[in-house]
Short mmCIF file of N, CA and C in Angstrom, two decimals:
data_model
loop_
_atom_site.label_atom_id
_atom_site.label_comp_id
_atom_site.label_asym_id
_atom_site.label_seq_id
_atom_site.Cartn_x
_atom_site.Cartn_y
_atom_site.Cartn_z
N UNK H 1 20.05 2.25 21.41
CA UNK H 1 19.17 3.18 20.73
C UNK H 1 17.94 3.42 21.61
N UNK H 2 17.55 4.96 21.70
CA UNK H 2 16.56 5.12 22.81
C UNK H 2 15.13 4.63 22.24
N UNK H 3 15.13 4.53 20.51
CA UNK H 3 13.59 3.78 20.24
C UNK H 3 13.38 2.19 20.58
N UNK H 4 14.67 1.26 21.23
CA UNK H 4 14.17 -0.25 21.89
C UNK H 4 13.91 0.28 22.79
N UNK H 5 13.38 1.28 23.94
CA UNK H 5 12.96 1.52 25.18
C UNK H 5 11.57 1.36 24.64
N UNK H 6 10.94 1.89 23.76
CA UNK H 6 9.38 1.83 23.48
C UNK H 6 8.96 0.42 23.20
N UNK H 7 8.09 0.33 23.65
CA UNK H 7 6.93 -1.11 23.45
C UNK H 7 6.83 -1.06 21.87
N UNK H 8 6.57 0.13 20.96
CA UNK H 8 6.55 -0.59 19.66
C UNK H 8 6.83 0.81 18.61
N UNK H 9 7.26 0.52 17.86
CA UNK H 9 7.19 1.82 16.91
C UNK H 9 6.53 1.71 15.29
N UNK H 10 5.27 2.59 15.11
CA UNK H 10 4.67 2.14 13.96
C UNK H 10 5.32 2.41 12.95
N UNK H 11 5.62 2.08 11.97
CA UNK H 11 5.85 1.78 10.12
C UNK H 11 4.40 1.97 9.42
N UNK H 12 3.92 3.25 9.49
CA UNK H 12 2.93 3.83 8.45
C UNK H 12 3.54 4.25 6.93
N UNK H 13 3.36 2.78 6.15
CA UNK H 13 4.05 2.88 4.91
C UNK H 13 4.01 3.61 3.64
N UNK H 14 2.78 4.77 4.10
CA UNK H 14 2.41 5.73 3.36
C UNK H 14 3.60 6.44 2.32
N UNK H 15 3.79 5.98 0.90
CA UNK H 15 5.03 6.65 -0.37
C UNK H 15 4.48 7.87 -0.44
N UNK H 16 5.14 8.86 -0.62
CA UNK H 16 5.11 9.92 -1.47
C UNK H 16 6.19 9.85 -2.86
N UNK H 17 5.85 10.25 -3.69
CA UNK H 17 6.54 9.93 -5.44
C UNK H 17 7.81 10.77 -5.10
N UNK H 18 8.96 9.64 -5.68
CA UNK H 18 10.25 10.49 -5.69
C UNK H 18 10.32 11.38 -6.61
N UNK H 19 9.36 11.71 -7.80
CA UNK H 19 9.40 13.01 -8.31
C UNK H 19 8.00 13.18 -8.22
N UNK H 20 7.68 14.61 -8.21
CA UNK H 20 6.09 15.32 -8.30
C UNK H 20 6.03 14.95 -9.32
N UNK H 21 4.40 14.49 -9.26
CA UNK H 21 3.18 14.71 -10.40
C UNK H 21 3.92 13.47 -11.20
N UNK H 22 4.22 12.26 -10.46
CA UNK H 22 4.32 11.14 -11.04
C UNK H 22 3.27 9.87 -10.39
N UNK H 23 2.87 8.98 -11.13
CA UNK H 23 2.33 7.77 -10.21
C UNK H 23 2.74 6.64 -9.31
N UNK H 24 2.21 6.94 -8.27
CA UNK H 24 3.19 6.08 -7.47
C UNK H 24 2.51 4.70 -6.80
N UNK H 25 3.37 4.02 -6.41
CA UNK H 25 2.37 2.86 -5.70
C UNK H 25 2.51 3.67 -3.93
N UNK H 26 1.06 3.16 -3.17
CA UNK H 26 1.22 3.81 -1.91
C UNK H 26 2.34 2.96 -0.78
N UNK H 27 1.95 1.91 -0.68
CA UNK H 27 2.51 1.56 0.01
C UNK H 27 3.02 0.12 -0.31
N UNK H 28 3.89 0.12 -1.41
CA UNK H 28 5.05 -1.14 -1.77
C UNK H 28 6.15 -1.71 -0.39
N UNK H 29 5.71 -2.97 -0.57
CA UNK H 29 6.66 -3.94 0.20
C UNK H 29 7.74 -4.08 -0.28
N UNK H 30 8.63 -3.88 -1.46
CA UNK H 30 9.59 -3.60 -1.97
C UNK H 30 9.84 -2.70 -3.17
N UNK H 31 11.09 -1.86 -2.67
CA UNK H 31 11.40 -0.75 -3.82
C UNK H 31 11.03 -1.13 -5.48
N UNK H 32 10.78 -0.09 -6.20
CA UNK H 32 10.39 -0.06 -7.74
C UNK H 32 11.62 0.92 -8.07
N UNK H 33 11.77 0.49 -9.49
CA UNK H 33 12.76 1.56 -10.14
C UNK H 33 12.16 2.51 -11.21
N UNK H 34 12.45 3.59 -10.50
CA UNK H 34 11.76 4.80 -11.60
C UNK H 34 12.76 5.73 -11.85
N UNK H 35 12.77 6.09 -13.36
CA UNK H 35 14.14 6.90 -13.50
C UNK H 35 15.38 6.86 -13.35
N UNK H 36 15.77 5.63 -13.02
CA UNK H 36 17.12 5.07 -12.02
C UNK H 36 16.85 5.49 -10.67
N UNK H 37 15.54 5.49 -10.10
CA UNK H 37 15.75 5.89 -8.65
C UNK H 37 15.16 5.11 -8.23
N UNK H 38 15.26 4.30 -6.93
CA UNK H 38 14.77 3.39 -6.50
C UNK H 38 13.98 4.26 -5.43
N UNK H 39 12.69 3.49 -4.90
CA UNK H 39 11.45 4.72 -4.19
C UNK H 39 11.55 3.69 -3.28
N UNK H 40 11.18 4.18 -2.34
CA UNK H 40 11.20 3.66 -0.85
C UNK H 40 10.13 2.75 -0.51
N UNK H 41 10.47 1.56 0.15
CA UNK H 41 9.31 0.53 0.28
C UNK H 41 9.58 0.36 2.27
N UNK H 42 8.68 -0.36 2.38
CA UNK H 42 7.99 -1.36 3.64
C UNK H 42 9.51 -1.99 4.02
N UNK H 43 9.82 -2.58 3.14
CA UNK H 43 11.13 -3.63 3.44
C UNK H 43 12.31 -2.97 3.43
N UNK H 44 12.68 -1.39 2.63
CA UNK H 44 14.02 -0.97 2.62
C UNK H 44 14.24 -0.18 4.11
N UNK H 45 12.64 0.71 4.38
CA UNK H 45 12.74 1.31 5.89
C UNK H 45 13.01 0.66 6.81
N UNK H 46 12.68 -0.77 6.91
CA UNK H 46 12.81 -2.01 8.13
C UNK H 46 14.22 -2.12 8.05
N UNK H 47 14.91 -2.44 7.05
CA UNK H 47 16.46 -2.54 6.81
C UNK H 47 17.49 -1.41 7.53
N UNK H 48 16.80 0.11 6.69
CA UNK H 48 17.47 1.13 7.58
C UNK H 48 17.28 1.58 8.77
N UNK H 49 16.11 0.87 9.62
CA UNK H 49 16.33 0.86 10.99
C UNK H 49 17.07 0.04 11.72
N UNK H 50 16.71 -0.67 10.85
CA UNK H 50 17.29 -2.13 11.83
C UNK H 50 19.16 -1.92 11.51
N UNK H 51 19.84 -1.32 10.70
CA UNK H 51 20.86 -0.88 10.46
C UNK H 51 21.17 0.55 11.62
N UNK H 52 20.09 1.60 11.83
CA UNK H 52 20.55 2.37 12.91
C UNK H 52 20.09 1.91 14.14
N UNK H 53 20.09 0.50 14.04
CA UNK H 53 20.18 -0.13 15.93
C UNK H 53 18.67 -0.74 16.11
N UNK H 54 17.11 -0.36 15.55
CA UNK H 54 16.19 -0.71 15.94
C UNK H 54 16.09 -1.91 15.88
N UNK H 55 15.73 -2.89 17.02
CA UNK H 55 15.01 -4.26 16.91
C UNK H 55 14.15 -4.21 15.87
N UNK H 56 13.94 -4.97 15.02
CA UNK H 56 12.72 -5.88 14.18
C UNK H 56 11.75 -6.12 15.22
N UNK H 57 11.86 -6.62 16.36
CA UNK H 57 10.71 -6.87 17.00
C UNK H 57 10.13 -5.80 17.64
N UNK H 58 10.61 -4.44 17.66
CA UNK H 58 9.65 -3.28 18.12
C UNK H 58 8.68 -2.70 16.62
N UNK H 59 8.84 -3.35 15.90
CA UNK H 59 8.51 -2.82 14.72
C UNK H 59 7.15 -3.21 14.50
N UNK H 60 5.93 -2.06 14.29
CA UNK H 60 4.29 -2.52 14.45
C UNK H 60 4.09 -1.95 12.66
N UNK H 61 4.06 -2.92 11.80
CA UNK H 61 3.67 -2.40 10.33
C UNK H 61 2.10 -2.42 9.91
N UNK H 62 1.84 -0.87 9.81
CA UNK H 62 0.46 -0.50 9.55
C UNK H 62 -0.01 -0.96 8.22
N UNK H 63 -1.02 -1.40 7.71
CA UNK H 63 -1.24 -1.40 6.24
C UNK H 63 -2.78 -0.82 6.11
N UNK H 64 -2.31 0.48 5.02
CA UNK H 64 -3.90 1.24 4.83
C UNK H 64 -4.65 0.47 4.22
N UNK H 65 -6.01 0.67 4.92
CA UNK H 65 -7.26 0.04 4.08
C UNK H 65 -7.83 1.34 3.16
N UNK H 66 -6.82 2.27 2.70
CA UNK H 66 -7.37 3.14 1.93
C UNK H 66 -6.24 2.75 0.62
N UNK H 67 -6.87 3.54 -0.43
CA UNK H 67 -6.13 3.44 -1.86
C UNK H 67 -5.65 5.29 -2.14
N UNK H 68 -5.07 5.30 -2.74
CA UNK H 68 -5.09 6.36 -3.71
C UNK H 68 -5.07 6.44 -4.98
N UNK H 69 -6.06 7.95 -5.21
CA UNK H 69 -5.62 7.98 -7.49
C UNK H 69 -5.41 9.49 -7.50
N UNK H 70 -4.49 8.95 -8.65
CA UNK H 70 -4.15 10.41 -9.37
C UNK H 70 -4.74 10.05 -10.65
N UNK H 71 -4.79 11.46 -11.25
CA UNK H 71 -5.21 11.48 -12.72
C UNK H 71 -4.21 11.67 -13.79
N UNK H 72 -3.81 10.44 -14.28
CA UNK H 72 -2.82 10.46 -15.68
C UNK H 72 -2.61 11.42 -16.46
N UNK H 73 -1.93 12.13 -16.97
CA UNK H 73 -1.58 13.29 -18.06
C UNK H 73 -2.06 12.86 -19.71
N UNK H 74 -1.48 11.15 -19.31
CA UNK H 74 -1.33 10.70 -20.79
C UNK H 74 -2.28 9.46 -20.52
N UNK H 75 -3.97 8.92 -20.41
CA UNK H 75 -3.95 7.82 -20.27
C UNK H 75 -3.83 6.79 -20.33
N UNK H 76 -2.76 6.29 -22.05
CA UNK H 76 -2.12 5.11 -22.48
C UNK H 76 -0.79 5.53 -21.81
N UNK H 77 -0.28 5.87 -21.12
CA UNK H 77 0.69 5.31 -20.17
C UNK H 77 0.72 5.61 -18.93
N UNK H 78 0.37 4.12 -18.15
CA UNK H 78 -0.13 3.79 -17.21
C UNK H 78 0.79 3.08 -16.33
N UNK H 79 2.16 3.51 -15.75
CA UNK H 79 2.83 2.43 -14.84
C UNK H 79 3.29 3.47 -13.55
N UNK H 80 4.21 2.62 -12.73
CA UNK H 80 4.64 3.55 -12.14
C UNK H 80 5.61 4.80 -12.66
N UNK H 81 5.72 5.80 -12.18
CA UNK H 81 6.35 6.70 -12.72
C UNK H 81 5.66 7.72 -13.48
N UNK H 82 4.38 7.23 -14.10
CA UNK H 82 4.09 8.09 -15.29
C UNK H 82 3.78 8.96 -15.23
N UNK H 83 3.62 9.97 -15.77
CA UNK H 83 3.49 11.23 -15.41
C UNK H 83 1.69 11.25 -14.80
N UNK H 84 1.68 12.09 -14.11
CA UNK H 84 0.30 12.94 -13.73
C UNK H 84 -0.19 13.99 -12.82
N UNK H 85 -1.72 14.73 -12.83
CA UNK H 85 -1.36 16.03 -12.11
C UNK H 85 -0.91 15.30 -10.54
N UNK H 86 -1.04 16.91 -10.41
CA UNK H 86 0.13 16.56 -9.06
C UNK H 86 -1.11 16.51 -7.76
N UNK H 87 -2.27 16.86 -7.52
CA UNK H 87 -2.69 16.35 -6.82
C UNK H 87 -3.15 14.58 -6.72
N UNK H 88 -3.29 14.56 -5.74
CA UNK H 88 -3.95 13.02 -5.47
C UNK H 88 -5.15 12.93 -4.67
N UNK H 89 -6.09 11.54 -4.48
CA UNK H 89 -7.03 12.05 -3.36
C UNK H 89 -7.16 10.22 -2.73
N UNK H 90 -7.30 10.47 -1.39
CA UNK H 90 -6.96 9.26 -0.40
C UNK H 90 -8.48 8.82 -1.20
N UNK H 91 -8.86 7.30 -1.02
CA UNK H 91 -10.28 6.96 -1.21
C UNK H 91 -10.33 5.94 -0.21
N UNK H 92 -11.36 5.37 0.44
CA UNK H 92 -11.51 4.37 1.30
C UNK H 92 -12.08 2.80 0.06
N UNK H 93 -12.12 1.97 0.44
CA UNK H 93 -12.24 0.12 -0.06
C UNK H 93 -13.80 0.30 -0.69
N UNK H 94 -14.32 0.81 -0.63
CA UNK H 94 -16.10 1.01 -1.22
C UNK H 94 -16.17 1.70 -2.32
N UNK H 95 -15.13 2.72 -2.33
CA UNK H 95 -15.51 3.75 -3.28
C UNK H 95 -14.54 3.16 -4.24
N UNK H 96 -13.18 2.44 -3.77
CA UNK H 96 -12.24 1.82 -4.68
C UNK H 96 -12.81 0.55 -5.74
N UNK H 97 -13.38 -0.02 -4.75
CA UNK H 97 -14.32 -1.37 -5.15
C UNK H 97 -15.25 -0.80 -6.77
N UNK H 98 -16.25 0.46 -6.18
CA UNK H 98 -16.94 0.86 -7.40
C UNK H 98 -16.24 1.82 -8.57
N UNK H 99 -14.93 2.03 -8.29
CA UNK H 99 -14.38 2.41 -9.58
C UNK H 99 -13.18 1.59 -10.02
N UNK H 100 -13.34 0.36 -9.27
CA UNK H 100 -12.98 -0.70 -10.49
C UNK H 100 -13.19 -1.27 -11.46
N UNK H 101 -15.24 -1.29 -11.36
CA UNK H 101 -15.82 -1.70 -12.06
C UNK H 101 -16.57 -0.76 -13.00
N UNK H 102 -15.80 0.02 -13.30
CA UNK H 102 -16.19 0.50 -14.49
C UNK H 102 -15.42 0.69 -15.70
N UNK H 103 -15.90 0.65 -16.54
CA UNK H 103 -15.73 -0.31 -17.78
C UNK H 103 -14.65 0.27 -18.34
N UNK H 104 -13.54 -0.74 -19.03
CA UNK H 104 -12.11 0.00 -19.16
C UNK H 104 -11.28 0.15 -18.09
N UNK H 105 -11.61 -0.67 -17.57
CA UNK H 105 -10.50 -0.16 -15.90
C UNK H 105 -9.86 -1.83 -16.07
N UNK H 106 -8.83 -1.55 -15.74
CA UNK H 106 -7.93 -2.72 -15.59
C UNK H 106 -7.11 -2.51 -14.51
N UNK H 107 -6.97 -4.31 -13.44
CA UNK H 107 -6.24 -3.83 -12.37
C UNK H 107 -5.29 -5.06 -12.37
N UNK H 108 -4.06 -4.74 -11.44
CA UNK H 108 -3.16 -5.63 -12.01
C UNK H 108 -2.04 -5.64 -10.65
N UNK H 109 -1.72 -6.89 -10.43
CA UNK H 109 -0.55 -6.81 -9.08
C UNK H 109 1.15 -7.09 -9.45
N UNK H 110 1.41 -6.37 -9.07
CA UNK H 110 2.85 -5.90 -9.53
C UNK H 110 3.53 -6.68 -8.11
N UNK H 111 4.09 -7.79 -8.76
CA UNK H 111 4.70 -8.91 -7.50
C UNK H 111 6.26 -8.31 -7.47
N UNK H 112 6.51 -7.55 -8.22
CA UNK H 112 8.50 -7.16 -7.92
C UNK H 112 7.87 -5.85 -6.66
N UNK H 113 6.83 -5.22 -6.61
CA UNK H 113 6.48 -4.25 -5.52
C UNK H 113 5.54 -5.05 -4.36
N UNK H 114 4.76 -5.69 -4.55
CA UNK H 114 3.81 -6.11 -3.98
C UNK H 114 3.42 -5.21 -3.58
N UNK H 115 2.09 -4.70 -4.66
CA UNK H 115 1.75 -3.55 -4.61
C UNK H 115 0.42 -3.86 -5.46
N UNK H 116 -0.85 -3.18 -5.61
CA UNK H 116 -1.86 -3.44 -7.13
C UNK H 116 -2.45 -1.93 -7.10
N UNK H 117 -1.99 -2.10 -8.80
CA UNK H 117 -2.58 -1.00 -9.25
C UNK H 117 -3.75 -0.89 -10.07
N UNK H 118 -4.23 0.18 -10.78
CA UNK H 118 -5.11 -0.15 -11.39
C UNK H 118 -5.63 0.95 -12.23
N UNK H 119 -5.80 1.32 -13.51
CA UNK H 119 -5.81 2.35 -14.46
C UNK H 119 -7.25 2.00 -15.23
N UNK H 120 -7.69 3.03 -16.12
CA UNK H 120 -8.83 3.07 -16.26
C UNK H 120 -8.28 3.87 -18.01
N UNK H 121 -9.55 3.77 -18.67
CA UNK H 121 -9.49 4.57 -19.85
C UNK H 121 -9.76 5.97 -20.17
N UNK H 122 -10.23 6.53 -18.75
CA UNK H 122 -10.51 7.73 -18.49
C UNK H 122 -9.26 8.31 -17.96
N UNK H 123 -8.35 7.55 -17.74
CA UNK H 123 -7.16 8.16 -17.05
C UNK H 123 -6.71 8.49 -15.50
N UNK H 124 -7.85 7.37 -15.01
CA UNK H 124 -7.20 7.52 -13.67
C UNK H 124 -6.20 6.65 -13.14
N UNK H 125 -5.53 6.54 -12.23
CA UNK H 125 -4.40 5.79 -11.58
C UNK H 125 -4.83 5.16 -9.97
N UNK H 126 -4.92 4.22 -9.60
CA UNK H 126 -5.31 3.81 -8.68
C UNK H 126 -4.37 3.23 -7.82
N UNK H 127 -3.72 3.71 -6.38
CA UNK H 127 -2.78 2.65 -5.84
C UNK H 127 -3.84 2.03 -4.44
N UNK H 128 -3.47 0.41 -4.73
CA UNK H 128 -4.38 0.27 -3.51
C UNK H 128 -3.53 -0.94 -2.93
N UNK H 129 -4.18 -1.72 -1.24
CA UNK H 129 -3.81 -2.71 -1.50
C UNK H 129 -5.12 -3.47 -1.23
N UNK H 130 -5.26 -4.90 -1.54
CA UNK H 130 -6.49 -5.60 -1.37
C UNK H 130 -6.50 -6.56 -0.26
N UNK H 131 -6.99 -7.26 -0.28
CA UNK H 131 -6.47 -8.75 0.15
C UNK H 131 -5.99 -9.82 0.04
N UNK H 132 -5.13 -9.79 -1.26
CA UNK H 132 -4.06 -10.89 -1.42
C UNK H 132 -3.15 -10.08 -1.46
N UNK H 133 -2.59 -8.55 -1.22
CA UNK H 133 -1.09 -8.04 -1.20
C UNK H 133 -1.28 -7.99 0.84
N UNK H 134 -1.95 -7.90 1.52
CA UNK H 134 -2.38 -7.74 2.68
C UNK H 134 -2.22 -9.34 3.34
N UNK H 135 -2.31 -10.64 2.51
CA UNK H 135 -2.25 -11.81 3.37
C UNK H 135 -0.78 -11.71 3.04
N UNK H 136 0.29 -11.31 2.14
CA UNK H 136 1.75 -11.58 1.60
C UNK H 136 1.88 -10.39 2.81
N UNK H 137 2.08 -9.42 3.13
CA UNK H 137 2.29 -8.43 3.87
C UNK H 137 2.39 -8.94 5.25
N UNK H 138 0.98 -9.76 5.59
CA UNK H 138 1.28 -10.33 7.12
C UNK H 138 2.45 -11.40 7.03
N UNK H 139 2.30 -12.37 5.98
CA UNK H 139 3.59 -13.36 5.80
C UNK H 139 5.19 -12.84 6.03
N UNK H 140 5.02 -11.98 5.32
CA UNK H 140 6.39 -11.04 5.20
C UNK H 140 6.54 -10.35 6.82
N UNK H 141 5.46 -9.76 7.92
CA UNK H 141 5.95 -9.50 9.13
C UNK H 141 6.31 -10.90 10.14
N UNK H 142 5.42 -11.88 9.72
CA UNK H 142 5.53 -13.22 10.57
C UNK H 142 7.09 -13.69 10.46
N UNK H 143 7.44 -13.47 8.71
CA UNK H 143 9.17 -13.92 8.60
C UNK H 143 10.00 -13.01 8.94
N UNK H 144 9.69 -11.99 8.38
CA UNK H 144 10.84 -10.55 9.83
C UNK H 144 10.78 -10.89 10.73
N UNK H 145 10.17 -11.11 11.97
CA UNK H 145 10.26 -11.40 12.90
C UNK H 145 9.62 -9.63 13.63
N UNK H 146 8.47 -9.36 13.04
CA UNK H 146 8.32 -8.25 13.38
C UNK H 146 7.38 -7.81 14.33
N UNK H 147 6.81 -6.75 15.27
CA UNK H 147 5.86 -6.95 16.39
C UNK H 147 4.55 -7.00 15.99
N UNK H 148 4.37 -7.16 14.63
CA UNK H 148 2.79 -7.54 14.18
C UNK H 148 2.48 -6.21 12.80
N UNK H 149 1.44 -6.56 12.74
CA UNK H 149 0.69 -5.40 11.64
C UNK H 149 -0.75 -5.09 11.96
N UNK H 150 -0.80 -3.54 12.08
CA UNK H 150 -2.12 -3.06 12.26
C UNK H 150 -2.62 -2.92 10.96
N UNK H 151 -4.00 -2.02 11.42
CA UNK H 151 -4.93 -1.36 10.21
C UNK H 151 -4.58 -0.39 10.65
N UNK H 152 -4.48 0.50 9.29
CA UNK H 152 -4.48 1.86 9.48
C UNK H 152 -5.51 2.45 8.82
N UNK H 153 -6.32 3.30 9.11
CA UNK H 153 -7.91 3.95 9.07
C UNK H 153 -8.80 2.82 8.74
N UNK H 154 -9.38 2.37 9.91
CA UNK H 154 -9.99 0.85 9.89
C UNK H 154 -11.96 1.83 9.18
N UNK H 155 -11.88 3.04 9.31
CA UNK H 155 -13.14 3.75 8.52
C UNK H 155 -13.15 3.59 6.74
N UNK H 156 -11.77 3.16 7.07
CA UNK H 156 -11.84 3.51 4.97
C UNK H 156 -11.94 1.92 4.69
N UNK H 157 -11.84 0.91 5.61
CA UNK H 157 -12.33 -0.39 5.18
C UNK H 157 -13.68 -0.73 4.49
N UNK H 158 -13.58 -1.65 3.77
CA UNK H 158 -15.63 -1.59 3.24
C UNK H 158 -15.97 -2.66 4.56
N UNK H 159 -17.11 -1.69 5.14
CA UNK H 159 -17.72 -1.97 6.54
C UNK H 159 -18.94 -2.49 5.92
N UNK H 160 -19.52 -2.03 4.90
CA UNK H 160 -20.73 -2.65 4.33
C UNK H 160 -20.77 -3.88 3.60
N UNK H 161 -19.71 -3.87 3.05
CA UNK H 161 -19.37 -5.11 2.12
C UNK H 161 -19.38 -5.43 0.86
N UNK H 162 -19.55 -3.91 0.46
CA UNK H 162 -19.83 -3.04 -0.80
C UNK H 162 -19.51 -4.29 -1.91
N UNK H 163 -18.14 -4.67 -1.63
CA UNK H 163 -17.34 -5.01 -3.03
C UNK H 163 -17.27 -6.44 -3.07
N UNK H 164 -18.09 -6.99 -2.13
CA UNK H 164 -18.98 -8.43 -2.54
C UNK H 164 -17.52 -9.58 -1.54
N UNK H 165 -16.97 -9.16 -0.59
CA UNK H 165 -15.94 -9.86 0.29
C UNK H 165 -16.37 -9.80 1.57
N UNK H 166 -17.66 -9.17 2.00
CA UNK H 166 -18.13 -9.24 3.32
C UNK H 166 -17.62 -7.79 3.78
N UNK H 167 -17.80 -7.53 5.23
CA UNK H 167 -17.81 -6.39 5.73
C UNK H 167 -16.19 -6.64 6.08
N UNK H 168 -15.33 -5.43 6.02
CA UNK H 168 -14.19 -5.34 6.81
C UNK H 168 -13.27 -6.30 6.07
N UNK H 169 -13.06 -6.31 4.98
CA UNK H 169 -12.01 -7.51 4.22
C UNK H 169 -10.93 -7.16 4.16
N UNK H 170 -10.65 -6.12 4.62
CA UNK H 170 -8.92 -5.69 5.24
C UNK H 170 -8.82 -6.14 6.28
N UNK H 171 -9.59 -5.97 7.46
CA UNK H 171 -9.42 -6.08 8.94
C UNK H 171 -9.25 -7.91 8.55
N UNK H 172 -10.37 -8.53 8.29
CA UNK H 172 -10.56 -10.10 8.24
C UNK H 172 -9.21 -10.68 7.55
N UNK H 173 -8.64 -9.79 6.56
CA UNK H 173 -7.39 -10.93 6.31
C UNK H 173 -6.27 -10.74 7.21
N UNK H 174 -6.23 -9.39 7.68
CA UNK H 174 -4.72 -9.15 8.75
C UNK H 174 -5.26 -10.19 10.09
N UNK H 175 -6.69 -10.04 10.75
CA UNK H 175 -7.09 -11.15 11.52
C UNK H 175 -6.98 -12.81 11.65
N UNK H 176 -7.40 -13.29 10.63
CA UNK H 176 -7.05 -14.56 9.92
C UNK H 176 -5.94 -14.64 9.77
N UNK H 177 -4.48 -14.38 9.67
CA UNK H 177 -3.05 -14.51 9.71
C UNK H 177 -2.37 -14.49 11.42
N UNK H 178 -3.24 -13.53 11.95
CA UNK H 178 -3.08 -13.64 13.78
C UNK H 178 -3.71 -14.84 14.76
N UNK H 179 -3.80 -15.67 13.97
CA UNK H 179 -4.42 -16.89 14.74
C UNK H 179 -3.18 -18.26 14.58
#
């Protein structure tokens, strides 16, 4: 296969929803079932490369330090799948941090995706990842046997330290696992 000639090939695990104007998690380490359809994760793409010939070890898995939300249709139902409009909007770790904490927001880690979401009473939908789906994420490339894990938009990290974990608490946990 001409992609083992490259030094590395990135896995930017960025989901898009197998149906529009549903909620999705962004970037799950393993498939969810919605509708009878299973949505594409971190771990099924590694499989179907590594099935059309790619080494595991050219494999560089990005994990965003950004979240996304959509806005719920219905805001008592809140999972994956559920319906909502069909735009979305990327947010960076600062701005995620301060609309967690507002009141009625509940957030919650979904270990069959390794994934955390997080819904609100106003009806928003939040997919993010933090830093305990981000230390399981590096675990999971160390046991693939994979060529490591970047940051992907190391700007949408909280650089200030907004959300009370210090500056850069994406970058610091993928760091802390590389030692």
């Amino acid at each position: 296969m001409v992609l083992n000639t490259l030094h590395h090939i990135v896995l930017e695990p960025f989901t898009v929803p197998l149906l529009p104007e549903t909620a999705f998690a962004h970037s799950p380490l393993f498939m969810v079932e919605v509708d009878d359809e299973k949505t594409s994760s971190i771990d099924s793409t590694i499989r179907s490369w590594e099935k059309a010939g790619l080494m595991r070890s050219k494999i560089l898995l990005q994990v965003p330090a950004y979240g996304m939300e959509q806005l719920l249709l219905n805001a008592s139902d809140h999972s994956v799948g559920s319906p909502t409009e069909e735009e979305y909007a990327i947010i960076g770790q600062a701005e995620l941090c301060q609309r967690l904490k507002y009141a009625g927001t509940v957030r919650e880690i979904h270990w069959d995706s390794m994934s955390v979401n997080a819904y609100s009473t106003g009806g928003r939908w939040i997919s993010i990842d933090d830093q305990q789906t981000v230390n399981y994420k590096m675990r999971y490339s160390l046991r693939e046997g994979l060529a490591g894990v970047g940051l992907m938009s190391l700007n949408e990290d909280d650089h200030m330290g907004t959300c009370g974990s210090g500056a850069f608490p994406i970058l610091r946990s993928i760091a802390a696992k590389c030692h």
